[in-house]
Amino acid sequence: MSFFVYRKLDPDQIRLIHLFPKNSHGSVEKLSTERLSGASPSEPQTRVSCTVSHVSLELPPPYIALSYTWGDSNEKAPILIDGAIIHVTKNLEVALAHLTPEDQEISLWIDALCINQQDSTEKTEQVGQMHNIYSRATSVTTWLGPSADDSDAVMDWIQHYGSLSHKFGIGTKPELQLLRLLQALELHPETLPQEELKVFLEEIATHLSTANDDEDKITLALANFFKRGYWNRVWIVQELVHAKTVEFVCGTKTVAEEPLHHALRLLRNFGQFRQLKSAQQQKATDWDHRKPAVNTRNPINILKVRRTVGQFPLIYLIRTFRFFQATDPRDRIFALLSFASDAPAMGLRPDYRKPYMEVYAETTMLLLKNGFSDILSLCQAHDDASGLPSWVPDFTRISHRAPLQQRAMKRGMVPITTVLQPAFSASGSEKNVPVFSESVNGSFPSVSWEAKFIDTITNVGTPWKPQGLRKWLRDIRELSQSDSISSDPDRLKHVWRTAVADQEMRVANQKPRLSTHRLENAHHLLRDLDLEKEESDTILSRELRDYVYQLQDVAFGRRPFCTSKGYFGLGPSDMETGDLLYVCTGADVPHIFRSGHENRLQLVGEAYAHGLMDGVLMDTEQPRSIISIS
């Protein structure tokens, strides 16, 4: 039997796959029997058979675009296209077998089959059209995988409770916030406006409560469902953003977008309610809000972008979807370009002739040139074999260290604009951007940037470890005891402020600096805490909940430091004594550098430095210099 060979596409064309129905004369079973009769036993048997056609993308026939994850590229299965064999990943073969209709042919666009993956030129052209391919499809079907780990029960739960949440308008008004409703259910159930709403809340609380014997089962099923590889695949963001309508398929179950959207928010907000309730009973060693029972971050971010009118700046998309995966490392950037508002102006477009390191460097350089210095917040120490400059994030490695600032949408703005929160301004109001050298013989350019040298790192504390609340605070306190600050009556308050990088947890669309009120509250609760004791006896007070939430967020992947002049703060966990603290003009936060070859510096990462976050040193007479970063 022959293997399938692609025919060349005309410039305005795409391919469509037409799946034969199970009950037609072209059924898989019949075709497989006829076409494989007389085949040797070593030739493959197939469950899926289809034909392929070339159609105009301008006036295509009705078709469904498939959104799925390729799965393990080493696990292959054969299917038939026009009677010829082609091998696809097992996950795609299973999807096609499940989606094969009973009695009517369906037309599909599937990236792995409709793009010749071995032709880089075609791949570049077709990927550049994917926003049109998905937006012109009748609908998009997402394949989440076959039924497993009680996924049927999860799909039923999403359909039922997501639909009810939508019906009741949960979260649409302050009085309908889930947290407020659940508190009313516990304390004043008579105040709830509807008996039906009360029953709904009681069922949610029962299903997801730790007091319920079945809680572990449904929570585990939900957790496994949202751990599926589909939710981590970067291409699905573009596929769903451009879709007219979306349905989510898992095994034989299907749910629409609206129930899923509302079910996700139920899960996220109930998790916050459960943490609030248990805060007084839990020890600091047991309490880590960074590990929710059901991680809804990725699907919520996908649907948030899909449901927002307008396109987002590329920096926002890169930061939001930095936890996502891609088979081809270039796709961590390319998959975002079709719905990035500023990508065309920066001249960024998919080009599979470029190696991934060139793609990463070019993208970072253009973002820096356009004033988005916070792209450096994603930089971490590179593997020596990576070959990337220190100023280029390696997007193939997921950094779980949270940036010091978050990017938030400005509500009601068209086009969509974003701001960094909390509002730091280490370089004052200056907006200088770095200058890049010319690339020579394929080498990466170096960066020249005007900066002010602050000081040399002389001591570092222990990198954050889970269950290390006292140790974290103790290290910062000890590192703050320099001659210049030891006599300051507010020194301990500076320690508490530094421990959370002078910020509070996000509330709605705001990520504020640590308020005086919350600082005083933390000081009242922490000042008499014996930091020399072991962690195990630290009972977390309810009043400290948000403070410790924020501390965990900012501490992960960082360590405290101090400098020879007495500045202290937080930097990357891989910083060392002898590293250098600079403020680059145009950057909102200071950065840690390390001396390298030929008087060039290597970026270690961003830093929080107490007393330096509002530009107070930029107007001093201390000279600035041009630093070279490699």
XYZ file of C-alpha atoms in Angstrom:
630
model
C 0.000 0.000 0.000
C 1.253 3.481 -0.884
C 1.867 6.331 1.518
C 0.039 9.626 1.219
C 1.835 12.353 -0.761
C 0.823 16.007 -0.441
C -0.055 18.013 -3.536
C 1.064 21.632 -3.595
C -1.453 24.237 -2.471
C -2.240 27.349 -4.468
C -1.573 30.587 -2.525
C -5.235 31.145 -1.550
C -6.032 27.527 -0.742
C -6.314 25.305 2.303
C -6.866 21.571 2.598
C -9.932 20.006 4.170
C -10.269 16.460 5.453
C -13.608 14.730 4.843
C -14.339 11.970 7.345
C -16.403 9.089 5.999
C -19.413 8.203 8.171
C -19.508 4.831 9.858
C -22.699 3.712 8.116
C -21.887 4.758 4.552
C -20.555 2.665 1.697
C -17.272 4.411 2.341
C -17.178 3.274 5.931
C -13.870 2.740 7.610
C -14.468 -0.950 8.058
C -15.388 -1.532 4.426
C -12.617 0.624 3.030
C -10.064 -0.992 5.281
C -11.203 -4.452 4.216
C -11.276 -3.646 0.507
C -8.059 -1.688 0.354
C -6.108 -3.902 2.654
C -7.365 -7.212 1.277
C -4.389 -9.141 0.111
C -2.073 -6.944 2.176
C 0.637 -8.663 4.091
C 0.060 -9.161 7.845
C 2.730 -6.549 8.553
C 0.747 -3.783 6.822
C -1.255 -1.571 9.198
C -4.972 -1.853 9.877
C -6.828 1.456 10.247
C -9.879 2.751 12.088
C -10.126 6.090 10.263
C -10.599 6.778 6.573
C -11.107 10.079 4.800
C -10.492 12.062 1.642
C -8.728 15.386 1.177
C -9.685 18.387 -0.950
C -8.147 21.754 -1.785
C -10.555 24.680 -1.317
C -10.412 28.458 -1.498
C -10.050 30.087 1.902
C -11.958 33.109 0.587
C -15.084 31.057 -0.218
C -14.733 27.747 1.607
C -17.487 25.173 2.034
C -18.750 24.659 5.600
C -16.161 22.980 7.796
C -15.283 22.420 11.440
C -11.824 23.300 12.726
C -10.385 20.841 15.230
C -8.560 22.080 18.316
C -6.593 19.373 20.092
C -3.170 18.460 21.398
C -0.882 16.371 19.237
C 0.210 14.140 22.087
C 3.365 12.037 22.189
C 5.073 12.314 18.791
C 6.621 8.882 19.325
C 3.232 7.171 19.546
C 1.887 6.896 16.001
C -1.124 5.262 14.387
C -2.078 4.892 10.697
C -5.117 6.386 8.990
C -6.206 6.356 5.341
C -6.351 9.489 3.174
C -7.584 8.805 -0.351
C -6.689 5.167 0.196
C -3.083 5.935 1.116
C -1.470 5.510 4.507
C -0.352 8.430 6.654
C 0.833 8.123 10.232
C -0.493 10.567 12.816
C -0.063 10.807 16.556
C -2.138 8.321 18.503
C -4.034 11.156 20.177
C -5.204 12.497 16.811
C -6.154 9.019 15.593
C -8.244 8.473 18.726
C -9.888 11.877 18.245
C -10.796 11.111 14.632
C -12.165 7.691 15.578
C -14.387 9.307 18.230
C -15.480 12.114 15.903
C -16.284 9.869 12.926
C -20.003 10.493 12.306
C -22.635 7.779 12.137
C -24.308 8.606 8.850
C -23.138 11.902 7.345
C -19.722 12.954 6.101
C -18.119 15.878 7.945
C -15.418 18.244 6.743
C -12.599 19.148 9.114
C -9.548 21.366 9.151
C -6.793 19.719 11.210
C -3.350 21.285 11.360
C -1.369 18.026 11.427
C -3.106 16.755 8.269
C -4.054 19.916 6.384
C -0.561 21.426 6.533
C 2.402 19.582 5.077
C 4.510 19.590 8.224
C 7.643 18.702 6.236
C 7.420 21.804 4.013
C 8.712 24.832 5.961
C 7.569 27.293 3.297
C 4.016 25.955 3.237
C 3.961 25.726 7.014
C 4.964 29.383 7.335
C 2.287 30.443 4.829
C -0.476 28.356 6.390
C 0.348 29.300 9.979
C 0.102 32.925 8.886
C -3.480 32.168 7.774
C -4.593 30.238 10.846
C -6.551 33.160 12.271
C -8.602 33.171 9.045
C -8.866 29.382 9.025
C -10.362 29.279 12.521
C -12.490 32.412 12.180
C -14.072 31.181 8.922
C -14.855 27.725 10.254
C -18.510 27.066 11.030
C -17.416 26.134 14.542
C -14.433 24.831 16.468
C -14.530 21.447 18.174
C -12.043 20.937 20.962
C -10.955 17.372 21.622
C -9.970 16.991 25.271
C -9.277 13.277 25.002
C -11.095 10.003 25.679
C -13.065 9.345 28.845
C -10.760 8.646 31.794
C -10.381 9.459 35.493
C -14.130 10.059 35.979
C -14.161 12.656 33.202
C -17.794 11.826 32.347
C -18.783 12.922 35.855
C -16.700 16.086 35.441
C -18.381 16.975 32.137
C -21.800 16.449 33.730
C -20.757 18.591 36.727
C -19.558 21.400 34.441
C -22.740 21.297 32.372
C -25.080 21.281 35.377
C -23.438 23.690 37.798
C -21.952 25.952 35.152
C -25.409 26.397 33.626
C -26.957 27.107 37.026
C -24.231 29.625 37.851
C -24.971 31.388 34.565
C -28.706 31.320 35.285
C -28.301 32.874 38.744
C -25.809 35.479 37.503
C -23.125 34.440 39.976
C -20.373 37.061 39.962
C -22.265 39.605 37.851
C -23.052 41.927 40.785
C -21.373 42.601 44.147
C -24.286 40.978 45.976
C -23.922 37.877 43.784
C -20.211 37.290 44.408
C -19.764 33.641 45.346
C -17.706 34.428 48.445
C -20.413 36.739 49.783
C -23.172 34.232 49.001
C -21.379 31.344 50.702
C -20.743 33.452 53.791
C -24.440 34.355 53.855
C -25.342 30.675 53.515
C -23.304 29.886 56.615
C -24.262 32.843 58.776
C -27.584 34.257 57.544
C -29.227 31.851 55.051
C -32.551 33.672 55.442
C -31.065 36.659 53.576
C -30.582 34.704 50.350
C -33.044 36.009 47.740
C -34.217 32.661 46.289
C -34.763 29.188 47.674
C -33.437 27.751 44.404
C -30.229 29.750 44.821
C -29.899 28.476 48.381
C -30.183 24.871 47.189
C -27.567 25.537 44.503
C -25.117 26.962 47.054
C -25.725 24.091 49.468
C -24.982 21.576 46.720
C -21.799 23.372 45.671
C -20.613 23.564 49.270
C -21.419 19.886 49.817
C -19.738 18.666 46.637
C -16.532 20.621 47.160
C -16.302 20.767 50.938
C -13.570 18.938 52.818
C -16.286 17.730 55.180
C -17.760 15.625 52.388
C -16.454 12.062 52.079
C -16.836 12.250 48.296
C -14.951 15.546 48.082
C -11.655 13.904 47.331
C -13.223 11.960 44.464
C -14.851 14.884 42.642
C -11.962 17.235 43.405
C -9.458 14.681 42.128
C -11.540 14.148 38.989
C -11.741 17.903 38.379
C -8.024 18.320 39.076
C -7.128 15.540 36.627
C -9.479 16.977 34.018
C -7.787 20.385 34.059
C -4.349 18.782 34.096
C -4.973 17.280 30.661
C -2.417 18.287 28.073
C -4.977 20.239 26.078
C -5.092 23.049 28.645
C -1.314 23.541 28.412
C -1.020 23.791 24.611
C -0.234 27.301 23.398
C -1.841 26.902 19.953
C -5.293 26.384 21.441
C -5.375 30.018 22.550
C -5.346 31.280 18.965
C -7.720 28.546 17.866
C -10.334 29.474 20.452
C -9.835 33.243 20.226
C -10.755 33.240 16.536
C -13.617 30.727 16.733
C -17.225 31.742 16.055
C -18.507 29.093 18.450
C -16.766 26.409 20.483
C -17.819 23.053 21.858
C -15.674 20.981 24.188
C -15.668 17.213 23.660
C -14.307 14.612 26.065
C -15.076 11.008 25.175
C -18.782 10.924 24.369
C -19.621 14.033 26.415
C -19.939 17.584 25.093
C -20.276 20.948 26.834
C -20.583 24.442 25.422
C -18.412 27.427 26.277
C -20.851 29.193 28.607
C -21.234 26.402 31.202
C -17.467 25.848 31.183
C -16.765 29.546 31.699
C -19.042 29.748 34.730
C -17.976 26.396 36.170
C -14.332 27.493 36.095
C -15.135 30.589 38.102
C -17.136 28.562 40.583
C -14.129 26.322 41.150
C -11.671 29.188 41.461
C -13.834 31.240 43.799
C -14.891 28.303 45.943
C -11.220 27.470 46.402
C -10.652 30.997 47.711
C -13.619 30.635 50.062
C -12.311 27.338 51.403
C -8.888 28.874 52.067
C -10.524 31.788 53.856
C -12.467 29.431 56.118
C -9.517 27.275 57.022
C -6.974 30.048 57.574
C -7.423 30.133 61.339
C -7.011 26.386 61.703
C -4.027 25.858 59.440
C -0.374 26.146 60.265
C 1.897 28.198 58.063
C 3.744 25.000 57.187
C 0.585 23.476 55.701
C -0.763 26.491 53.890
C 0.265 27.131 50.313
C -2.280 28.918 48.138
C 0.050 28.475 45.168
C -1.146 24.853 44.981
C -4.934 24.954 44.594
C -6.846 21.677 44.653
C -8.082 22.354 41.110
C -5.783 24.526 39.003
C -8.062 26.599 36.780
C -5.474 29.237 35.795
C -4.852 28.132 32.211
C -8.455 27.543 31.067
C -9.607 30.751 32.769
C -6.899 32.752 30.981
C -7.823 31.160 27.649
C -11.494 32.037 27.985
C -10.721 35.514 29.357
C -8.785 36.392 26.212
C -11.389 34.735 23.986
C -14.266 36.622 25.589
C -12.589 40.052 25.537
C -13.373 42.236 22.536
C -10.194 43.418 20.841
C -6.584 42.341 20.590
C -3.992 42.336 23.355
C -0.420 43.684 23.309
C 2.108 40.919 22.694
C 3.853 41.482 26.036
C 0.574 40.739 27.838
C 0.046 37.529 25.864
C 3.606 36.289 26.368
C 3.373 36.847 30.103
C -0.134 35.411 30.457
C 0.587 32.230 28.499
C 4.171 31.642 29.566
C 3.171 28.389 31.289
C 1.883 26.839 28.055
C 3.681 24.206 25.994
C 4.440 23.732 22.305
C 5.963 20.876 20.338
C 7.962 23.366 18.260
C 9.674 25.910 20.569
C 9.126 28.684 18.015
C 5.386 28.302 18.476
C 5.592 29.754 21.974
C 5.836 33.071 20.103
C 4.278 32.314 16.717
C 1.039 30.982 18.248
C 0.347 34.404 19.797
C 1.085 36.699 16.863
C -2.265 36.543 15.050
C -4.119 38.191 17.942
C -1.345 40.451 19.259
C -2.328 44.032 18.473
C 1.223 45.319 18.050
C 2.846 42.363 16.257
C 2.280 43.783 12.728
C 3.771 47.169 13.660
C 6.836 45.420 15.099
C 7.162 43.343 11.931
C 6.752 40.032 13.743
C 5.307 37.151 11.757
C 5.807 33.375 11.788
C 8.889 32.266 9.882
C 9.862 28.626 10.338
C 13.124 29.156 8.496
C 14.463 30.860 11.626
C 15.835 28.799 14.532
C 13.954 29.226 17.781
C 16.769 31.127 19.519
C 16.698 33.758 16.781
C 12.925 34.036 17.173
C 13.255 34.555 20.936
C 16.037 37.134 20.575
C 14.240 39.086 17.841
C 10.993 39.166 19.831
C 12.724 40.293 23.029
C 14.718 42.955 21.189
C 11.597 44.435 19.579
C 9.721 44.471 22.883
C 12.622 46.241 24.616
C 12.871 48.771 21.784
C 9.179 49.518 22.273
C 9.595 50.175 25.989
C 8.428 46.834 27.401
C 11.328 46.314 29.767
C 9.206 43.933 31.850
C 9.998 41.184 29.336
C 13.209 40.901 31.382
C 11.110 39.697 34.327
C 10.899 36.345 32.521
C 14.685 35.943 32.298
C 16.345 33.333 34.459
C 19.792 31.763 34.559
C 20.396 29.982 31.254
C 21.815 26.540 30.818
C 25.316 26.956 29.376
C 24.217 24.904 26.381
C 21.264 27.158 25.544
C 23.393 29.705 23.683
C 20.963 32.531 24.434
C 22.113 35.947 25.668
C 21.253 36.651 29.295
C 18.736 39.341 28.268
C 16.624 36.876 26.262
C 14.114 34.702 28.146
C 14.349 31.009 27.324
C 10.677 30.317 26.699
C 11.357 26.581 26.501
C 11.906 26.667 30.279
C 8.935 27.571 32.400
C 9.824 29.971 35.179
C 7.429 29.729 38.105
C 8.959 32.805 39.714
C 6.262 35.449 39.529
C 7.308 38.793 38.004
C 7.445 41.642 40.518
C 4.744 43.446 38.554
C 1.658 42.134 36.824
C 0.163 43.422 33.593
C -3.465 44.422 33.986
C -5.969 45.509 31.367
C -7.283 49.048 31.465
C -11.009 48.415 31.422
C -13.030 50.103 28.707
C -10.006 51.039 26.616
C -10.117 50.444 22.846
C -7.680 49.308 21.624
C -6.839 47.231 24.685
C -4.025 48.740 26.718
C -2.308 47.329 29.775
C -0.483 48.788 32.757
C 2.074 47.400 35.170
C 0.913 46.949 38.750
C 1.908 47.811 41.390
C 3.192 51.133 40.092
C 6.955 51.079 40.635
C 9.175 53.684 38.961
C 12.761 52.901 39.937
C 14.103 55.072 37.101
C 11.665 57.903 37.722
C 9.857 59.327 34.725
C 12.634 58.609 32.223
C 11.693 56.442 29.244
C 15.019 55.561 27.640
C 15.239 52.260 25.799
C 18.316 50.121 25.154
C 20.359 50.198 21.953
C 21.339 46.984 20.184
C 24.551 46.248 18.319
C 24.493 44.804 14.825
C 24.485 41.029 14.588
C 27.789 39.776 13.159
C 28.064 36.379 11.448
C 24.847 35.180 13.003
C 25.849 36.121 16.548
C 23.330 37.691 18.881
C 23.509 41.459 19.353
C 24.622 42.886 22.665
C 22.593 45.488 24.532
C 23.833 48.960 25.479
C 21.732 50.669 28.140
C 22.134 53.820 30.184
C 22.070 52.841 33.852
C 22.993 54.004 37.314
C 25.163 51.709 39.399
C 23.727 51.418 42.901
C 25.934 49.016 44.839
C 27.546 45.586 45.140
C 25.757 42.656 46.769
C 27.628 41.661 49.926
C 25.273 39.159 51.561
C 22.459 36.901 50.417
C 19.888 34.968 52.408
C 18.484 31.504 51.868
C 16.310 30.967 48.767
C 12.630 30.570 49.604
C 11.529 27.092 50.539
C 8.012 25.895 51.298
C 7.320 26.024 55.020
C 9.928 28.757 55.384
C 7.890 31.729 56.589
C 9.928 32.419 59.732
C 13.244 31.833 57.952
C 12.271 34.268 55.181
C 11.365 37.012 57.637
C 14.409 36.285 59.811
C 16.815 36.579 56.872
C 15.361 39.900 55.757
C 15.464 41.231 59.303
C 19.116 40.253 59.717
C 20.116 41.639 56.307
C 18.426 44.941 57.141
C 20.628 45.510 60.211
C 23.189 47.752 58.541
C 24.600 50.830 60.227
C 22.535 53.109 58.016
C 19.197 51.669 59.057
C 19.663 49.757 62.317
C 18.646 52.795 64.378
C 15.552 53.532 62.272
C 12.502 53.062 64.533
C 10.533 51.816 61.507
C 13.134 49.214 60.537
C 10.843 46.270 61.285
C 8.114 47.838 59.168
C 10.618 48.083 56.313
C 11.269 44.351 56.794
C 7.565 43.468 56.609
C 7.169 45.677 53.524
C 10.178 44.113 51.805
C 9.030 40.560 52.596
C 6.067 41.057 50.226
C 7.894 43.377 47.775
C 5.679 46.271 48.901
C 2.482 44.939 47.377
C -0.856 43.379 48.192
C -2.786 40.580 46.570
C -4.772 41.475 43.473
C -8.345 42.589 44.135
C -10.547 42.691 41.029
C -8.428 44.565 38.479
C -6.077 46.267 40.939
C -2.660 45.225 42.310
C -1.779 47.988 44.801
C 1.299 48.822 46.828
C 1.146 47.722 50.464
C -1.102 50.230 52.211
C -0.192 51.880 55.499
C -3.199 50.217 57.119
C -2.179 46.712 56.043
C 1.435 47.376 56.971
C 0.414 48.472 60.467
C -1.787 45.392 60.775
C 1.081 43.104 59.741
C 3.435 44.905 62.119
C 1.011 44.438 65.000
C 0.747 40.699 64.307
C 4.403 40.010 63.459
C 6.439 42.242 65.754
C 6.226 39.857 68.718
C 6.642 36.697 66.627
C 9.678 34.721 67.728
C 11.434 34.192 64.396
C 13.977 31.850 65.972
C 11.377 29.146 66.631
C 10.669 26.263 64.296
C 7.960 26.714 61.701
C 5.738 23.913 62.962
C 4.112 25.893 65.749
C 3.192 28.941 63.670
C -0.587 29.126 63.583
C -1.637 31.428 60.774
C -4.046 34.115 61.904
C -6.917 35.035 59.667
C -5.782 38.654 59.583
C -2.456 37.610 58.032
C -4.038 35.543 55.261
C -3.621 38.021 52.414
C -0.185 39.066 53.627
C 1.089 35.479 53.591
C -0.594 34.859 50.219
C 1.414 37.724 48.760
C 4.581 36.666 50.564
C 4.372 33.185 49.020
C 3.853 34.658 45.562
C 6.821 36.992 45.674
C 9.193 34.735 47.645
C 9.041 31.750 45.316
C 12.240 31.669 43.248
C 13.835 34.537 45.190
C 16.198 35.193 48.089
C 16.873 38.248 50.285
C 20.047 40.310 49.829
C 21.854 43.344 51.154
C 24.536 45.600 49.666
C 27.659 47.231 51.047
C 25.803 50.539 51.529
C 22.945 48.922 53.407
C 20.329 48.567 50.678
C 18.338 45.378 51.134
C 15.676 43.619 49.152
C 14.745 40.540 47.136
C 16.447 39.125 44.051
C 16.558 35.910 42.012
C 17.416 32.760 43.949
C 20.547 32.250 41.820
C 22.058 35.664 42.638
C 25.397 35.639 44.470
C 27.583 37.888 46.578
C 29.584 40.141 44.279
C 26.666 40.661 41.899
C 25.846 44.251 40.972
C 22.682 46.260 41.563
C 21.734 48.727 38.789
C 18.766 50.843 37.789
C 18.443 51.084 33.998
C 16.761 54.220 32.695
C 13.273 53.409 31.487
C 12.938 50.318 33.688
C 10.348 50.235 36.466
C 12.406 47.994 38.759
C 16.127 47.569 39.553
C 18.079 44.646 38.096
C 20.865 42.383 39.299
C 23.845 41.869 36.963
C 27.007 39.775 37.076
C 30.377 40.757 35.651
C 31.226 38.851 32.484
C 33.811 38.800 29.722
C 35.175 41.947 28.070
C 33.545 44.313 30.588
C 30.110 43.080 29.643
C 27.434 42.274 32.175
C 25.117 39.304 32.350
C 21.576 39.805 33.540
C 20.683 37.741 36.607
C 17.169 39.107 37.037
C 14.912 41.827 38.381
C 15.046 42.944 42.009
C 13.009 44.660 44.672
C 15.230 47.035 46.674
C 13.733 48.912 49.602
C 13.978 52.666 49.085
C 14.814 52.436 45.376
C 11.429 51.689 43.821
C 10.318 55.291 43.242
C 13.305 56.815 41.461
C 14.737 58.739 44.401
C 18.348 58.130 43.334
C 17.933 59.033 39.671
C 18.116 62.776 40.325
C 21.261 62.587 42.446
C 24.676 63.609 41.162
C 25.889 60.039 41.095
C 26.991 59.519 37.471
C 25.339 57.197 35.007
C 27.105 54.986 32.548
C 26.375 52.925 29.469
C 26.451 49.257 30.372
C 26.851 46.464 27.832
C 24.731 43.360 28.459
C 25.546 40.075 26.761
